[in-house]
Structure formats: C-alpha cells, structure tokens
Amino acid sequence: MDANLLATLPLWLAAFLLSLTCHEAAHALAGRIGGDSTAASQVTLDPIPHIKREPFGTLVVPILSFFFQGGGWMIGWASAPYDPQWAARHPKRAAAMAAAGPAANFALMLLAAIAIRVGLASGYFELPSGSVSLDTLVVAPEGAAAGLALFSSVLFSVNLILGCFNLIPLPPLDGYAMVPLVLNERGRQKWFDLFSGGGAILGLIVAFVVFGRIMPPVFRVAIGLLY
C-alpha cells in the first residue's frame, strides 16, 4: 500500500469529519433554537455522537473512497434527526434549520481561506509549482508546515464542495428544504407537492449530474478569489 496515502489519510479524515460534524451540529442547533430538540445530542463538535449515528457514512465510506480514488478525494455523509410534525407546523424554522448546514460549511471554508492567506503572507505556505488539486491549494516543504498546508487545503475544498452540493434544490439535499424560506404558504405546498412521491434517489442522481457540470467552474472561481 502506498505509504503516502497512509500518511495523508489521518489529515484528510480529520478535515472531513470536522466538516461533517459542523454541518450536522449546525442543523441540530438551528432546530433546537427553533423549538425542536429531537437532535439535542447532535449539538456538539465532538464527532463521536455523529459517528455513532452514521458509522458507515462518516468512517467506512470516506476511508474506502479515499483508497479507491488513490487519495485526493473523499465522500461520505452524516445526519441529524428532526421532528416532521414540528417541521410541518413551522416550515420557515425547518427551512432555516436546513440552511444552517451549508452555512456552517461556508464558515469553515472562510476560516480555511484565512489560514491559507496568513500562511502565504508569512511565507509558511507556498503556492504549488504544478497543478492545483483539492489537497494542494498550498504546499510547504516538510514537517508540520506540510501537514498544516494539506489540512487547510482539504478543509477549504471539502467545505466548498459540501456547501455548494447541499444548495442544490432537490431532495434529499438541504437546498430542497431551504426553498420554503422564500415562498408563501401556497407556494410551499406546491413546492412539496412536486416531490410528494419521494424521489430521494432520483434527486441524488440528478444532483450529482448537475454538480459535476457546475462545480469545476465554481472551484476555479473560488481558487481565483483565494489566491
């Protein structure tokens, strides 16, 4: 097995778990503030409760996808429960709860961007001499600096991807549940009626197709702003 993959896996997994944990903790916190305490145990930055709820999506799939892709990529998921009856009574609050997840991802992306800019300004990080990838937005020669450069790069990239992907307005993504924020009661009912038969699997398939087309230019714009 490639020694470099084993060396970078802990940093990739740490950044990925932090991103998932903050996303779901933000959902749970927004729900609790809005009156739904179903996910009270998920209002934490400790990854353990989130891992216990979704061990396959938070650990098994990310690690397997990392090795299958030869490094440089990781996929997975987590979840926070909510009360559907509460959501039906308070659609605006439920929509705000959905929006909290992507908002947390974009906040983490901003923090990573600040770390990258500070590292570049101080000479701690360098721009890559070759092509840019998700984990090489910045590099460092060796030691702790190299690890921090990889972690910051992954944290920026993963949260950009998670935040943007979850904005797609298709079930079961957060973007679908966020739409009622800008609709009146009649519009909300029509919106939910469009997918009354479920459609979560179809929604995910379409979302991945759409995302594959829109993400490359979004990533280029984000990297341009970062640099």
Short mmCIF file of C-alpha atoms in Angstrom, two decimals:
data_model
loop_
_atom_site.label_atom_id
_atom_site.label_comp_id
_atom_site.label_asym_id
_atom_site.label_seq_id
_atom_site.Cartn_x
_atom_site.Cartn_y
_atom_site.Cartn_z
CA MET A 1 0.00 0.00 0.00
CA ASP A 2 1.23 3.50 -0.86
CA ALA A 3 2.95 4.97 2.22
CA ASN A 4 1.96 8.48 1.16
CA LEU A 5 -1.73 7.52 1.20
CA LEU A 6 -1.41 6.16 4.73
CA ALA A 7 0.43 9.31 5.81
CA THR A 8 -2.19 11.71 4.44
CA LEU A 9 -5.29 9.71 5.39
CA PRO A 10 -5.45 10.99 9.02
CA LEU A 11 -5.33 14.62 7.89
CA TRP A 12 -7.94 14.04 5.19
CA LEU A 13 -10.21 12.19 7.61
CA ALA A 14 -9.79 14.84 10.33
CA ALA A 15 -10.77 17.64 7.93
CA PHE A 16 -13.65 15.59 6.52
CA LEU A 17 -15.03 14.63 9.94
CA LEU A 18 -14.76 18.20 11.16
CA SER A 19 -16.73 19.36 8.13
CA LEU A 20 -19.49 16.75 8.56
CA THR A 21 -19.67 17.34 12.32
CA CYS A 22 -20.03 21.11 11.98
CA HIS A 23 -22.65 20.67 9.25
CA GLU A 24 -24.85 18.36 11.32
CA ALA A 25 -24.24 20.22 14.59
CA ALA A 26 -25.44 23.40 12.88
CA HIS A 27 -28.63 21.62 11.74
CA ALA A 28 -29.22 20.35 15.27
CA LEU A 29 -28.53 23.73 16.89
CA ALA A 30 -30.83 25.58 14.50
CA GLY A 31 -33.53 23.00 15.15
CA ARG A 32 -33.18 23.37 18.92
CA ILE A 33 -33.30 27.16 18.68
CA GLY A 34 -36.42 26.80 16.54
CA GLY A 35 -38.13 24.58 19.09
CA ASP A 36 -37.22 21.03 18.02
CA SER A 37 -34.96 19.20 20.47
CA THR A 38 -35.01 15.89 18.59
CA ALA A 39 -31.31 16.23 17.70
CA ALA A 40 -30.19 17.76 21.01
CA SER A 41 -27.47 15.12 21.37
CA GLN A 42 -26.05 16.19 18.00
CA VAL A 43 -25.45 19.79 19.11
CA THR A 44 -21.77 19.12 19.63
CA LEU A 45 -18.46 19.44 17.83
CA ASP A 46 -17.47 16.07 19.27
CA PRO A 47 -17.55 13.74 16.23
CA ILE A 48 -18.36 10.64 18.32
CA PRO A 49 -22.17 11.15 18.53
CA HIS A 50 -22.26 11.81 14.79
CA ILE A 51 -20.13 8.74 14.06
CA LYS A 52 -22.36 6.57 16.28
CA ARG A 53 -25.42 7.73 14.36
CA GLU A 54 -23.90 7.18 10.90
CA PRO A 55 -20.76 4.99 11.22
CA PHE A 56 -20.96 3.81 7.63
CA GLY A 57 -21.25 7.30 6.15
CA THR A 58 -18.77 9.01 8.46
CA LEU A 59 -15.98 6.43 8.55
CA VAL A 60 -16.34 3.39 6.29
CA VAL A 61 -17.34 5.14 3.04
CA PRO A 62 -14.87 8.05 3.41
CA ILE A 63 -11.92 5.74 4.05
CA LEU A 64 -12.86 3.31 1.26
CA SER A 65 -13.47 6.13 -1.23
CA PHE A 66 -10.11 7.66 -0.32
CA PHE A 67 -8.22 4.47 -1.13
CA PHE A 68 -10.29 3.61 -4.20
CA GLN A 69 -9.54 7.04 -5.65
CA GLY A 70 -5.85 6.77 -4.78
CA GLY A 71 -6.07 9.73 -2.41
CA GLY A 72 -7.10 13.29 -3.16
CA TRP A 73 -10.83 12.63 -2.73
CA MET A 74 -13.25 11.53 -0.03
CA ILE A 75 -17.02 11.12 0.06
CA GLY A 76 -19.43 10.34 2.89
CA TRP A 77 -22.39 11.62 4.88
CA ALA A 78 -23.87 12.18 8.32
CA SER A 79 -27.34 13.12 9.55
CA ALA A 80 -29.25 14.85 12.32
CA PRO A 81 -32.83 13.78 13.18
CA TYR A 82 -35.77 16.16 13.37
CA ASP A 83 -39.48 16.02 14.14
CA PRO A 84 -41.51 16.03 10.87
CA GLN A 85 -44.60 17.30 12.72
CA TRP A 86 -42.59 20.26 14.05
CA ALA A 87 -41.31 20.93 10.53
CA ALA A 88 -44.88 20.86 9.16
CA ARG A 89 -46.04 23.32 11.83
CA HIS A 90 -43.05 25.62 11.39
CA PRO A 91 -41.90 25.44 7.75
CA LYS A 92 -39.81 28.60 7.96
CA ARG A 93 -37.95 27.33 11.01
CA ALA A 94 -37.41 23.98 9.31
CA ALA A 95 -36.04 25.78 6.25
CA ALA A 96 -33.69 27.79 8.47
CA MET A 97 -32.55 24.53 10.07
CA ALA A 98 -31.75 23.17 6.60
CA ALA A 99 -29.82 26.33 5.69
CA ALA A 100 -27.68 26.10 8.82
CA GLY A 101 -25.71 23.11 7.49
CA PRO A 102 -24.34 24.71 4.30
CA ALA A 103 -23.81 27.95 6.23
CA ALA A 104 -21.53 26.08 8.63
CA ASN A 105 -19.58 24.65 5.68
CA PHE A 106 -19.06 28.07 4.13
CA ALA A 107 -17.94 29.44 7.51
CA LEU A 108 -15.34 26.66 7.78
CA MET A 109 -14.25 27.37 4.20
CA LEU A 110 -13.73 31.03 5.12
CA LEU A 111 -11.65 30.06 8.17
CA ALA A 112 -9.52 27.78 5.99
CA ALA A 113 -9.11 30.60 3.45
CA ILE A 114 -7.90 32.94 6.19
CA ALA A 115 -5.40 30.33 7.39
CA ILE A 116 -4.15 29.85 3.83
CA ARG A 117 -3.79 33.59 3.22
CA VAL A 118 -1.94 34.08 6.52
CA GLY A 119 0.33 31.14 5.72
CA LEU A 120 1.14 32.55 2.29
CA ALA A 121 1.73 36.07 3.63
CA SER A 122 4.07 34.79 6.34
CA GLY A 123 6.00 32.51 3.98
CA TYR A 124 4.87 29.45 5.92
CA PHE A 125 2.98 28.15 2.86
CA GLU A 126 3.83 28.30 -0.84
CA LEU A 127 1.77 28.08 -3.99
CA PRO A 128 2.12 24.68 -5.71
CA SER A 129 4.58 24.65 -8.59
CA GLY A 130 2.46 22.15 -10.55
CA SER A 131 -1.27 21.67 -10.95
CA VAL A 132 -3.68 22.53 -8.15
CA SER A 133 -5.77 19.77 -6.56
CA LEU A 134 -8.15 19.57 -3.61
CA ASP A 135 -5.35 18.91 -1.15
CA THR A 136 -2.60 21.04 -2.70
CA LEU A 137 -4.05 24.54 -2.80
CA VAL A 138 -0.92 25.45 -0.87
CA VAL A 139 2.15 23.41 -0.01
CA ALA A 140 5.06 23.52 2.39
CA PRO A 141 8.47 21.85 2.20
CA GLU A 142 8.21 19.41 5.11
CA GLY A 143 7.20 18.64 8.66
CA ALA A 144 4.31 20.28 10.48
CA ALA A 145 4.01 23.02 7.87
CA ALA A 146 3.38 20.45 5.13
CA GLY A 147 0.70 18.77 7.22
CA LEU A 148 -0.97 22.09 8.02
CA ALA A 149 -0.90 23.09 4.34
CA LEU A 150 -2.62 19.83 3.36
CA PHE A 151 -5.19 20.12 6.17
CA SER A 152 -6.02 23.74 5.26
CA SER A 153 -6.32 22.85 1.58
CA VAL A 154 -8.63 19.91 2.27
CA LEU A 155 -10.71 21.91 4.74
CA PHE A 156 -11.25 24.66 2.15
CA SER A 157 -12.03 22.25 -0.70
CA VAL A 158 -14.28 19.86 1.21
CA ASN A 159 -16.40 22.63 2.67
CA LEU A 160 -16.71 24.38 -0.68
CA ILE A 161 -17.96 21.10 -2.16
CA LEU A 162 -20.29 20.20 0.73
CA GLY A 163 -21.73 23.70 0.92
CA CYS A 164 -22.38 24.00 -2.81
CA PHE A 165 -23.68 20.45 -3.25
CA ASN A 166 -26.20 20.85 -0.46
CA LEU A 167 -27.56 24.04 -2.01
CA ILE A 168 -28.95 22.09 -4.98
CA PRO A 169 -32.77 22.30 -4.57
CA LEU A 170 -33.52 18.61 -4.96
CA PRO A 171 -34.49 16.06 -2.29
CA PRO A 172 -32.95 14.90 -0.04
CA LEU A 173 -30.45 17.80 -0.08
CA ASP A 174 -30.67 20.86 2.15
CA GLY A 175 -31.38 23.14 -0.79
CA TYR A 176 -34.74 21.42 -1.31
CA ALA A 177 -35.80 22.14 2.28
CA MET A 178 -34.45 25.71 2.09
CA VAL A 179 -36.74 26.81 -0.74
CA PRO A 180 -39.73 27.48 1.60
CA LEU A 181 -37.74 30.37 3.10
CA VAL A 182 -38.78 32.46 0.08
CA LEU A 183 -42.28 31.04 -0.50
CA ASN A 184 -45.68 31.79 0.96
CA GLU A 185 -47.92 29.03 2.32
CA ARG A 186 -49.50 28.27 -1.06
CA GLY A 187 -46.13 28.22 -2.80
CA ARG A 188 -44.67 25.93 -0.15
CA GLN A 189 -47.47 23.43 -0.64
CA LYS A 190 -46.99 23.43 -4.40
CA TRP A 191 -43.24 23.00 -3.95
CA PHE A 192 -43.58 20.00 -1.67
CA ASP A 193 -46.29 18.51 -3.89
CA LEU A 194 -43.76 18.36 -6.72
CA PHE A 195 -41.86 15.67 -4.81
CA SER A 196 -44.74 14.18 -2.81
CA GLY A 197 -43.87 10.71 -4.08
CA GLY A 198 -40.41 10.80 -2.55
CA GLY A 199 -37.77 10.89 -5.27
CA ALA A 200 -34.74 11.00 -2.97
CA ILE A 201 -32.69 8.54 -5.04
CA LEU A 202 -33.62 10.21 -8.31
CA GLY A 203 -32.90 13.59 -6.74
CA LEU A 204 -29.42 12.47 -5.71
CA ILE A 205 -28.65 11.09 -9.17
CA VAL A 206 -29.74 14.30 -10.88
CA ALA A 207 -27.90 16.37 -8.28
CA PHE A 208 -24.64 14.51 -8.93
CA VAL A 209 -25.01 15.03 -12.69
CA VAL A 210 -25.74 18.75 -12.26
CA PHE A 211 -23.00 19.14 -9.68
CA GLY A 212 -20.43 17.52 -11.96
CA ARG A 213 -21.13 20.24 -14.53
CA ILE A 214 -21.27 23.30 -12.30
CA MET A 215 -18.57 22.52 -9.74
CA PRO A 216 -15.42 22.81 -11.93
CA PRO A 217 -16.08 26.48 -12.84
CA VAL A 218 -17.20 27.23 -9.26
CA PHE A 219 -13.96 25.70 -7.97
CA ARG A 220 -11.89 27.76 -10.41
CA VAL A 221 -13.61 30.96 -9.33
CA ALA A 222 -13.15 30.09 -5.64
CA ILE A 223 -9.45 29.35 -6.13
CA GLY A 224 -9.02 32.58 -8.08
CA LEU A 225 -10.54 34.53 -5.19
CA LEU A 226 -8.46 32.59 -2.68
CA TYR A 227 -5.20 33.38 -4.48
#
